[in-house]
GROMACS .gro file of C-alpha atoms in nm:
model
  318
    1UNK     CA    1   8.248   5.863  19.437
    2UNK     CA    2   8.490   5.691  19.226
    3UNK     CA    3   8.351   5.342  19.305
    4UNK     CA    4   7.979   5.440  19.289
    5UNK     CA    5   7.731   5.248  19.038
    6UNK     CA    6   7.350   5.272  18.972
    7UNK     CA    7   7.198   4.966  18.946
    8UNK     CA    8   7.005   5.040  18.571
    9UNK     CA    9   6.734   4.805  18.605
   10UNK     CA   10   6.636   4.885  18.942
   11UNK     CA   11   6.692   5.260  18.911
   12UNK     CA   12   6.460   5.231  18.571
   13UNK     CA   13   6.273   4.906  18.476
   14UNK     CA   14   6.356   4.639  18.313
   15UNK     CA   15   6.365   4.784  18.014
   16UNK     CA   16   6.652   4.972  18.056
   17UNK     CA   17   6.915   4.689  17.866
   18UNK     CA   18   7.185   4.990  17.682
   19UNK     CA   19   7.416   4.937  18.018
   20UNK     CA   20   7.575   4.678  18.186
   21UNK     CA   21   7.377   4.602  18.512
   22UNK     CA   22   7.623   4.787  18.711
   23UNK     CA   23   7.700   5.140  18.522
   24UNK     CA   24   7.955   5.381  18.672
   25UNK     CA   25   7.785   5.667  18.865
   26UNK     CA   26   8.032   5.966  18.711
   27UNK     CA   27   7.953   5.798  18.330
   28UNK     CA   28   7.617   5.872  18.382
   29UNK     CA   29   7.666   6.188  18.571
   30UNK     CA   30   7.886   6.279  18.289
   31UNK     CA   31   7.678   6.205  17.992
   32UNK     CA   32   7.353   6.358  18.173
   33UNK     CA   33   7.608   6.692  18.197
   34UNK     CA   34   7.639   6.654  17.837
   35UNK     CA   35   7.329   6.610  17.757
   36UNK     CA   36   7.179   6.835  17.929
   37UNK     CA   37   7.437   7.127  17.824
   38UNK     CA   38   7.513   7.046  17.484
   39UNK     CA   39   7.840   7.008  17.494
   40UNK     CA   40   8.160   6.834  17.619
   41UNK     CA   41   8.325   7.178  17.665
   42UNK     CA   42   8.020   7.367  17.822
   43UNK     CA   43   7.970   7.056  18.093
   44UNK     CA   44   8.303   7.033  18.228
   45UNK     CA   45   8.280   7.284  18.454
   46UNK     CA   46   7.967   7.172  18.606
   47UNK     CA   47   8.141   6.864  18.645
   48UNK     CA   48   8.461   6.965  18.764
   49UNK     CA   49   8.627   6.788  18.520
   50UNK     CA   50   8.833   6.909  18.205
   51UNK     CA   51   8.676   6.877  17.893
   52UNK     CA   52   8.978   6.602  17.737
   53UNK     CA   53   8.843   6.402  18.073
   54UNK     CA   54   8.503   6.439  17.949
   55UNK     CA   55   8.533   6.327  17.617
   56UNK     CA   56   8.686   6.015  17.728
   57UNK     CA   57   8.444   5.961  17.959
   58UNK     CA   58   8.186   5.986  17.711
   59UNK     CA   59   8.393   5.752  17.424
   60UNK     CA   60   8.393   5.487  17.756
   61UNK     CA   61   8.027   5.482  17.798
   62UNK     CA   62   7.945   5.449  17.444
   63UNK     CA   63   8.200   5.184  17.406
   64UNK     CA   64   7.973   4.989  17.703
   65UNK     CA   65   7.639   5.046  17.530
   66UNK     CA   66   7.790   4.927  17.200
   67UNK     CA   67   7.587   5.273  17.068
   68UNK     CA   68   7.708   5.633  16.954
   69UNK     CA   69   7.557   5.876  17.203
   70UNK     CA   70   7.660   6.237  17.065
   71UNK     CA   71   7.682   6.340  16.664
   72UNK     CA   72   7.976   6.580  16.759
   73UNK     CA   73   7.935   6.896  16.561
   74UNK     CA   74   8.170   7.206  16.438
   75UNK     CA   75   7.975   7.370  16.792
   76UNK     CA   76   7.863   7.101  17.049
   77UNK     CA   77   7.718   6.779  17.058
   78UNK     CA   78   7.381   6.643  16.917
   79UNK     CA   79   7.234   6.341  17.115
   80UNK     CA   80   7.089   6.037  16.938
   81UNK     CA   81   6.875   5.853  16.989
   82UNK     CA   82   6.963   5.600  17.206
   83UNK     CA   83   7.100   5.913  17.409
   84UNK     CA   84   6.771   6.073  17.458
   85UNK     CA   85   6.624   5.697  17.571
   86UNK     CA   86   6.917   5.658  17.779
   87UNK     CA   87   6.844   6.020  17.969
   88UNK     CA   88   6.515   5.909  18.004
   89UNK     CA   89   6.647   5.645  18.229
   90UNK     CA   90   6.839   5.774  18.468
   91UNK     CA   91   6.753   6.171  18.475
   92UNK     CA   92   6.513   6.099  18.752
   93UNK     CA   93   6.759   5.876  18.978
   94UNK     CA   94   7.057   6.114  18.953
   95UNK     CA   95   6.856   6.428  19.043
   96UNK     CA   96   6.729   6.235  19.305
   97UNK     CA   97   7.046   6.106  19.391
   98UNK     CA   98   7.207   6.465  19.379
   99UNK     CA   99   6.912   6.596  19.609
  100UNK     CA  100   7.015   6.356  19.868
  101UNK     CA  101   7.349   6.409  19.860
  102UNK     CA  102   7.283   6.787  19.905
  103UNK     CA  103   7.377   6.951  19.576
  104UNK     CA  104   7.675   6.784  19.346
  105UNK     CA  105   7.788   6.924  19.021
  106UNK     CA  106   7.433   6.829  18.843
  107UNK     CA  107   7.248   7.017  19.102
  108UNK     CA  108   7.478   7.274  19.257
  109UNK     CA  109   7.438   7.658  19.278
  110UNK     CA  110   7.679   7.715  18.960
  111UNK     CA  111   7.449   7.527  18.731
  112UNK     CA  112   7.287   7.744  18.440
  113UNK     CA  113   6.887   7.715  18.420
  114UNK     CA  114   6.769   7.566  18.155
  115UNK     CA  115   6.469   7.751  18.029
  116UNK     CA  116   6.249   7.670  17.759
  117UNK     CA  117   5.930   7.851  17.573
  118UNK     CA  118   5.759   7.983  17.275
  119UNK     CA  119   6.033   8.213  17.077
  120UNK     CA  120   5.787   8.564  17.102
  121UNK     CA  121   5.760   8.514  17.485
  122UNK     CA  122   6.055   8.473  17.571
  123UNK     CA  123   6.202   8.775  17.355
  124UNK     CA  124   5.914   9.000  17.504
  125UNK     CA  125   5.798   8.907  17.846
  126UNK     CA  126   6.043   8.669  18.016
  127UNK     CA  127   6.389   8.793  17.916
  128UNK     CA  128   6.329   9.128  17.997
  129UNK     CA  129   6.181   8.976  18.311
  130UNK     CA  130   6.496   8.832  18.377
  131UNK     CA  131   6.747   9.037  18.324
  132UNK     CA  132   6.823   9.197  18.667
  133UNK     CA  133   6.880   8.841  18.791
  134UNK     CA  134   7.148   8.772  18.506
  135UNK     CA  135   7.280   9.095  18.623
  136UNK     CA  136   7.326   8.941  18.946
  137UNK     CA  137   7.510   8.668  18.833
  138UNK     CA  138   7.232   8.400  18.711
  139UNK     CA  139   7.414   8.155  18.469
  140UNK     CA  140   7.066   8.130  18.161
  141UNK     CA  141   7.031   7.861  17.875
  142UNK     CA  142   6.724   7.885  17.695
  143UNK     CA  143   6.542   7.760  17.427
  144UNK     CA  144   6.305   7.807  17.213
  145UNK     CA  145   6.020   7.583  17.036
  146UNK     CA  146   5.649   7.466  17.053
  147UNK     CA  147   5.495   7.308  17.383
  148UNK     CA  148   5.508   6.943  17.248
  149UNK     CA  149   5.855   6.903  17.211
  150UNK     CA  150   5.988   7.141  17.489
  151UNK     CA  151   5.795   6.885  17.666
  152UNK     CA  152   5.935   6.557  17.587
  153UNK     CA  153   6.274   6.736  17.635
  154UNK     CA  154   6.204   6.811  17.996
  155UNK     CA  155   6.097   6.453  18.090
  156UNK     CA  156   6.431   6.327  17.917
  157UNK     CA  157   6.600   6.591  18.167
  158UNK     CA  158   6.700   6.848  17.918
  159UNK     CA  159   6.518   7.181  18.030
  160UNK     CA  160   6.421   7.270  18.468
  161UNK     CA  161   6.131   7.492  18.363
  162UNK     CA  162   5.919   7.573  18.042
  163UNK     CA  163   5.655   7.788  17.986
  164UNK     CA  164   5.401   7.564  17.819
  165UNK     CA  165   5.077   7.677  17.576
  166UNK     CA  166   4.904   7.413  17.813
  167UNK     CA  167   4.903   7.205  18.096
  168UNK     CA  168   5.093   6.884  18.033
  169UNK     CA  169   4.912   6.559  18.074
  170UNK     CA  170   4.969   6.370  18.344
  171UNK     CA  171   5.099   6.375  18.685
  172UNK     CA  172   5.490   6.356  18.598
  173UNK     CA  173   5.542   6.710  18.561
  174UNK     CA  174   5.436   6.985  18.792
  175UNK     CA  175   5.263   7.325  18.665
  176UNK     CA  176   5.105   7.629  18.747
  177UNK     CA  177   4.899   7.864  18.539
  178UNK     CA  178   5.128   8.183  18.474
  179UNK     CA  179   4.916   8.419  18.302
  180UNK     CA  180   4.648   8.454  18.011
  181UNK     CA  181   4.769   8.587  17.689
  182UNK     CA  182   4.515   8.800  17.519
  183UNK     CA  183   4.458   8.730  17.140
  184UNK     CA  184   4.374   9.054  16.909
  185UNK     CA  185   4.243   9.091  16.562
  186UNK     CA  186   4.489   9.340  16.363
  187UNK     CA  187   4.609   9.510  16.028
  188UNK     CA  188   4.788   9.776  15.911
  189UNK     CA  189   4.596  10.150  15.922
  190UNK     CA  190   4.547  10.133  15.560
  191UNK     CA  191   4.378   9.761  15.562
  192UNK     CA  192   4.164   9.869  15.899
  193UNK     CA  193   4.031  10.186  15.635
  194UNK     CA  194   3.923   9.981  15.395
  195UNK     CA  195   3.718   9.724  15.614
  196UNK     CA  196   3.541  10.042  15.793
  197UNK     CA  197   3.435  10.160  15.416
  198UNK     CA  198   3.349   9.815  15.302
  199UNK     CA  199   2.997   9.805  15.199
  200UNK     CA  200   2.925   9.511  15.495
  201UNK     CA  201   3.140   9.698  15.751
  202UNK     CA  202   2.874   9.605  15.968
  203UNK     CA  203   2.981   9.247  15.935
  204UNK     CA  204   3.327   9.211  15.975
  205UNK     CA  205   3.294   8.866  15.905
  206UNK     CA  206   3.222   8.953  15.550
  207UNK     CA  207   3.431   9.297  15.523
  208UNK     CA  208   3.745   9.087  15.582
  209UNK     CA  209   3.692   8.841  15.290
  210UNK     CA  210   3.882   9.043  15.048
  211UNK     CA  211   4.174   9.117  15.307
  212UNK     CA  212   4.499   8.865  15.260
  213UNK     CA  213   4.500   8.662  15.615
  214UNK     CA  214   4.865   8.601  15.724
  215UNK     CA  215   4.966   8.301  15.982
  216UNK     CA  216   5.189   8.115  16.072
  217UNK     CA  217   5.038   7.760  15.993
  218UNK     CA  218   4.787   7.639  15.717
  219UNK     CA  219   4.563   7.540  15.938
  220UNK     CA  220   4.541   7.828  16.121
  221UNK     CA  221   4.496   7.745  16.450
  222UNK     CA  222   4.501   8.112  16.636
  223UNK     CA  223   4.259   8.224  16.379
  224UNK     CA  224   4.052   7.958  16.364
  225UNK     CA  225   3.990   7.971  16.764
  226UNK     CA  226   3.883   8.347  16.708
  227UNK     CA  227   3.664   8.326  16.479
  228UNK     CA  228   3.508   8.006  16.667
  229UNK     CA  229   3.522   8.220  17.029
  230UNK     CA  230   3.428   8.497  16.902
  231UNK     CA  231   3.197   8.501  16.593
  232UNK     CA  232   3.077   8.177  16.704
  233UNK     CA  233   3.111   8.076  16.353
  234UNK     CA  234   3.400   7.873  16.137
  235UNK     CA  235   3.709   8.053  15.947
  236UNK     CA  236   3.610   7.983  15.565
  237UNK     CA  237   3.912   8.195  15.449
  238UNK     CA  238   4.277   8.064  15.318
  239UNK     CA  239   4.595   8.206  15.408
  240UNK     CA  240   4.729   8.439  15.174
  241UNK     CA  241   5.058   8.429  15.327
  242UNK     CA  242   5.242   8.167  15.567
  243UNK     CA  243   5.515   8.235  15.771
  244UNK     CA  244   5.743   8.040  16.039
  245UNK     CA  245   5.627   8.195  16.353
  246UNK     CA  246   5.454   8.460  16.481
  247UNK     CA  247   5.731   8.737  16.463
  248UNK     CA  248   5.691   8.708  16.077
  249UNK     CA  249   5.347   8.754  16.100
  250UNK     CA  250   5.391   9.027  16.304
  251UNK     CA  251   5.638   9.160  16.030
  252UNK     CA  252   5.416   9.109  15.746
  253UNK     CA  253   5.093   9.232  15.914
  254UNK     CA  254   5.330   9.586  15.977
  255UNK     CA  255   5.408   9.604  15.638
  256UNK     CA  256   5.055   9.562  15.505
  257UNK     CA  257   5.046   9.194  15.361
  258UNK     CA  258   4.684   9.167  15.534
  259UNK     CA  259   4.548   9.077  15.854
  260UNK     CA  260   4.623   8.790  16.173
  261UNK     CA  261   4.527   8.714  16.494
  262UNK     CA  262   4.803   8.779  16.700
  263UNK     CA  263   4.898   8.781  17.122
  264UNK     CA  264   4.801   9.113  17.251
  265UNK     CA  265   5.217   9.123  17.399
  266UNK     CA  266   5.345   9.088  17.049
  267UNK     CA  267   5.187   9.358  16.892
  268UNK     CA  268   5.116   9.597  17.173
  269UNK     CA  269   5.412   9.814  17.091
  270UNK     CA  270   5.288   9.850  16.741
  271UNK     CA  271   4.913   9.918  16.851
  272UNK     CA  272   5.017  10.161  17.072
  273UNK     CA  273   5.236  10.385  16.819
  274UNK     CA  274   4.923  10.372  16.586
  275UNK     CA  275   5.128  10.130  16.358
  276UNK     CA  276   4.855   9.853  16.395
  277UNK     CA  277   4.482   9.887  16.437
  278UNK     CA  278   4.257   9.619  16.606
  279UNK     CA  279   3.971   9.569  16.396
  280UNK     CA  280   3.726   9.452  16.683
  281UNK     CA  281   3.743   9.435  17.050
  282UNK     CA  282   3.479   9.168  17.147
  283UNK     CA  283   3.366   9.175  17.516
  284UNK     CA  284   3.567   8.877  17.663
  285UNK     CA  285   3.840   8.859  17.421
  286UNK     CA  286   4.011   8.449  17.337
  287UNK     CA  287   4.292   8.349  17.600
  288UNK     CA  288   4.484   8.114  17.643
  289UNK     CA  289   4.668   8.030  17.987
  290UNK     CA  290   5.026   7.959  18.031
  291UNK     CA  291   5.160   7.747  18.226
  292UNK     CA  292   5.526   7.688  18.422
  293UNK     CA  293   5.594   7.360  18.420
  294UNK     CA  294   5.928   7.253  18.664
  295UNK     CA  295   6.134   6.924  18.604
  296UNK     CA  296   6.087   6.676  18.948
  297UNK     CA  297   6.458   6.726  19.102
  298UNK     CA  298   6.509   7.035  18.956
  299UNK     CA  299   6.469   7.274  19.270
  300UNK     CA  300   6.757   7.138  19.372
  301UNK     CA  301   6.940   7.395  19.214
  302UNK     CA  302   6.816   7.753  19.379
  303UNK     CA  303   6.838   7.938  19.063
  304UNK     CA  304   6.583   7.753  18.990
  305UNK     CA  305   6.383   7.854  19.210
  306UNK     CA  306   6.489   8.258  19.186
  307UNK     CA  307   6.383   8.207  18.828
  308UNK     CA  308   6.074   8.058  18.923
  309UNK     CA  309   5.949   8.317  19.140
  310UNK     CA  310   6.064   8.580  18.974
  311UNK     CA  311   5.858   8.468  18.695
  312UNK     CA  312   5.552   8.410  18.852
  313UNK     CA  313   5.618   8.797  19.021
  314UNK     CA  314   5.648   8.946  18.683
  315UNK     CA  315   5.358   8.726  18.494
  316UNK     CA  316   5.121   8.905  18.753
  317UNK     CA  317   5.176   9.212  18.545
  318UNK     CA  318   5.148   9.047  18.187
   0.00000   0.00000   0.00000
């Protein structure tokens, strides 16, 4: 493979202008390794390269593209840029590439999955879902965020499956629903009390007024979409209380800041010990579907795929 190039501007369109029009096959296999991993150290292995190889691999390319690809950091690399551009490019061709040629140290059996979803999910329904295959040796790199991002990162090669809020746009990216996550209207014990004494219990609506809502975003989104669902009607109220995600929320709801809308997985633990109360259960409670989106090339490595099915077994049960 020593001698191998990828023609840039066939491989990618014309646009592609960082690289010389012939660019070394193991550069770009390299810095995708990088990339992808985080690290020099972390995608030598993969490679089968040491990590002092790496690095000057790396320094070589970015001396041809006239750019800086990685920030190097105390732990890892950060890419810039022009690196996430650049794995734009050719992330496609050399999974394709590796598919053809049967495997390769981008694709091969050894390769971690790289898994991607919201933060709450992950810790409650797919981790735990996962486990006996980690047990059995499955190498797992995951990370956490919101849909919109997690996305872009998989089409610039970063992640082989995320578990998206929604289906992504377009044809680029293959999904399937996974499951339906149940939203539920909750306080603490004490709050729940007081709305069932309020003088308009019999409008929750209005019994909730002088209860602090807690969420995760000033705009609240999850809360909104209840009230819209299910009351048919728009959320008038402020939030008392913002948090960063939906754990916190969870948190503060426990402790008796107010009230939230929360997914029914979060919180069923504390709804079931009697540390939460659902103040209404409407007849066809909000979902929302999730989906599993898979990076094209990606099923090349069969971890993949364990993690795939496995996930789709256990979402049957969510």
């Amino acid at each position: 493979m020593k001698n191998r190039t990828l023609d840039i501007g066939e491989a990618t369109g014309s646009s592609a202008r960082q690289l010389p029009s012939h660019a070394d096959l193991n550069l770009l296999r390299t810095f995708l390794a990088v990339y992808r991993s985080g690290s020099f150290t972390a995608a030598a292995p993969l490679l089968g390269l040491s990590q002092p190889t790496v690095t000057a691999q790396i320094r070589t390319l970015e001396h041809q593209t006239g750019r800086e690809l990685f920030t190097r950091l105390p732990r890892g690399v950060e890419p810039t840029p022009p690196a996430h551009e650049l794995a734009r490019q050719v992330a496609a061709p050399l999974d394709a590439l590796a598919a053809l040629e049967g495997g390769g140290p981008l694709a091969g059996q050894t390769a971690p999955v790289r898994l991607a979803g919201p933060s709450e999910l992950l810790c409650v329904r797919v981790l735990p879902a996962l486990a006996p295959l980690v047990a059995d040796g499955l190498q797992l790199r995951v990370t956490q965020g919101l849909t919109e991002p997690l996305l872009e990162e998989m089409r610039a090669g970063r992640h082989d499956l995320v578990i998206a809020t929604r289906r992504p746009r377009g044809r680029a990216l293959d999904s399937v629903p996974l499951a339906d996550e149940e939203y539920v209207l909750v306080a603490s014990p004490v709050w729940a009390r007081q709305v069932a004494a309020h003088p308009e219990a019999g409008d929750l609506c209005a019994a909730l007024r002088d209860v602090p809502l807690v969420t995760y975003a000033e705009d609240l989104p999850i809360a909104r979409r209840y009230w819209r669902t299910v009351f048919g009607k728009q959320l008038t109220a402020r939030a008392a209380v913002t948090v960063p995600n939906l754990y916190a929320v969870l948190s503060a709801v426990n402790a008796g800041a107010g009230y939230s809308v929360l997914p029914h997985s979060l919180c069923q633990e504390y709804l079931d010990a009697g540390r939460l109360a659902q103040l209404h259960t409407p007849e066809e409670p909000p979902l929302n579907t999730l989906f599993l989106v898979q990076r094209p090339g990606a099923d090349a490595n069969p971890d993949v795929l364990r993690v795939r099915d496995r996930l789709r077994l256990a979402a049957s049960a969510w």
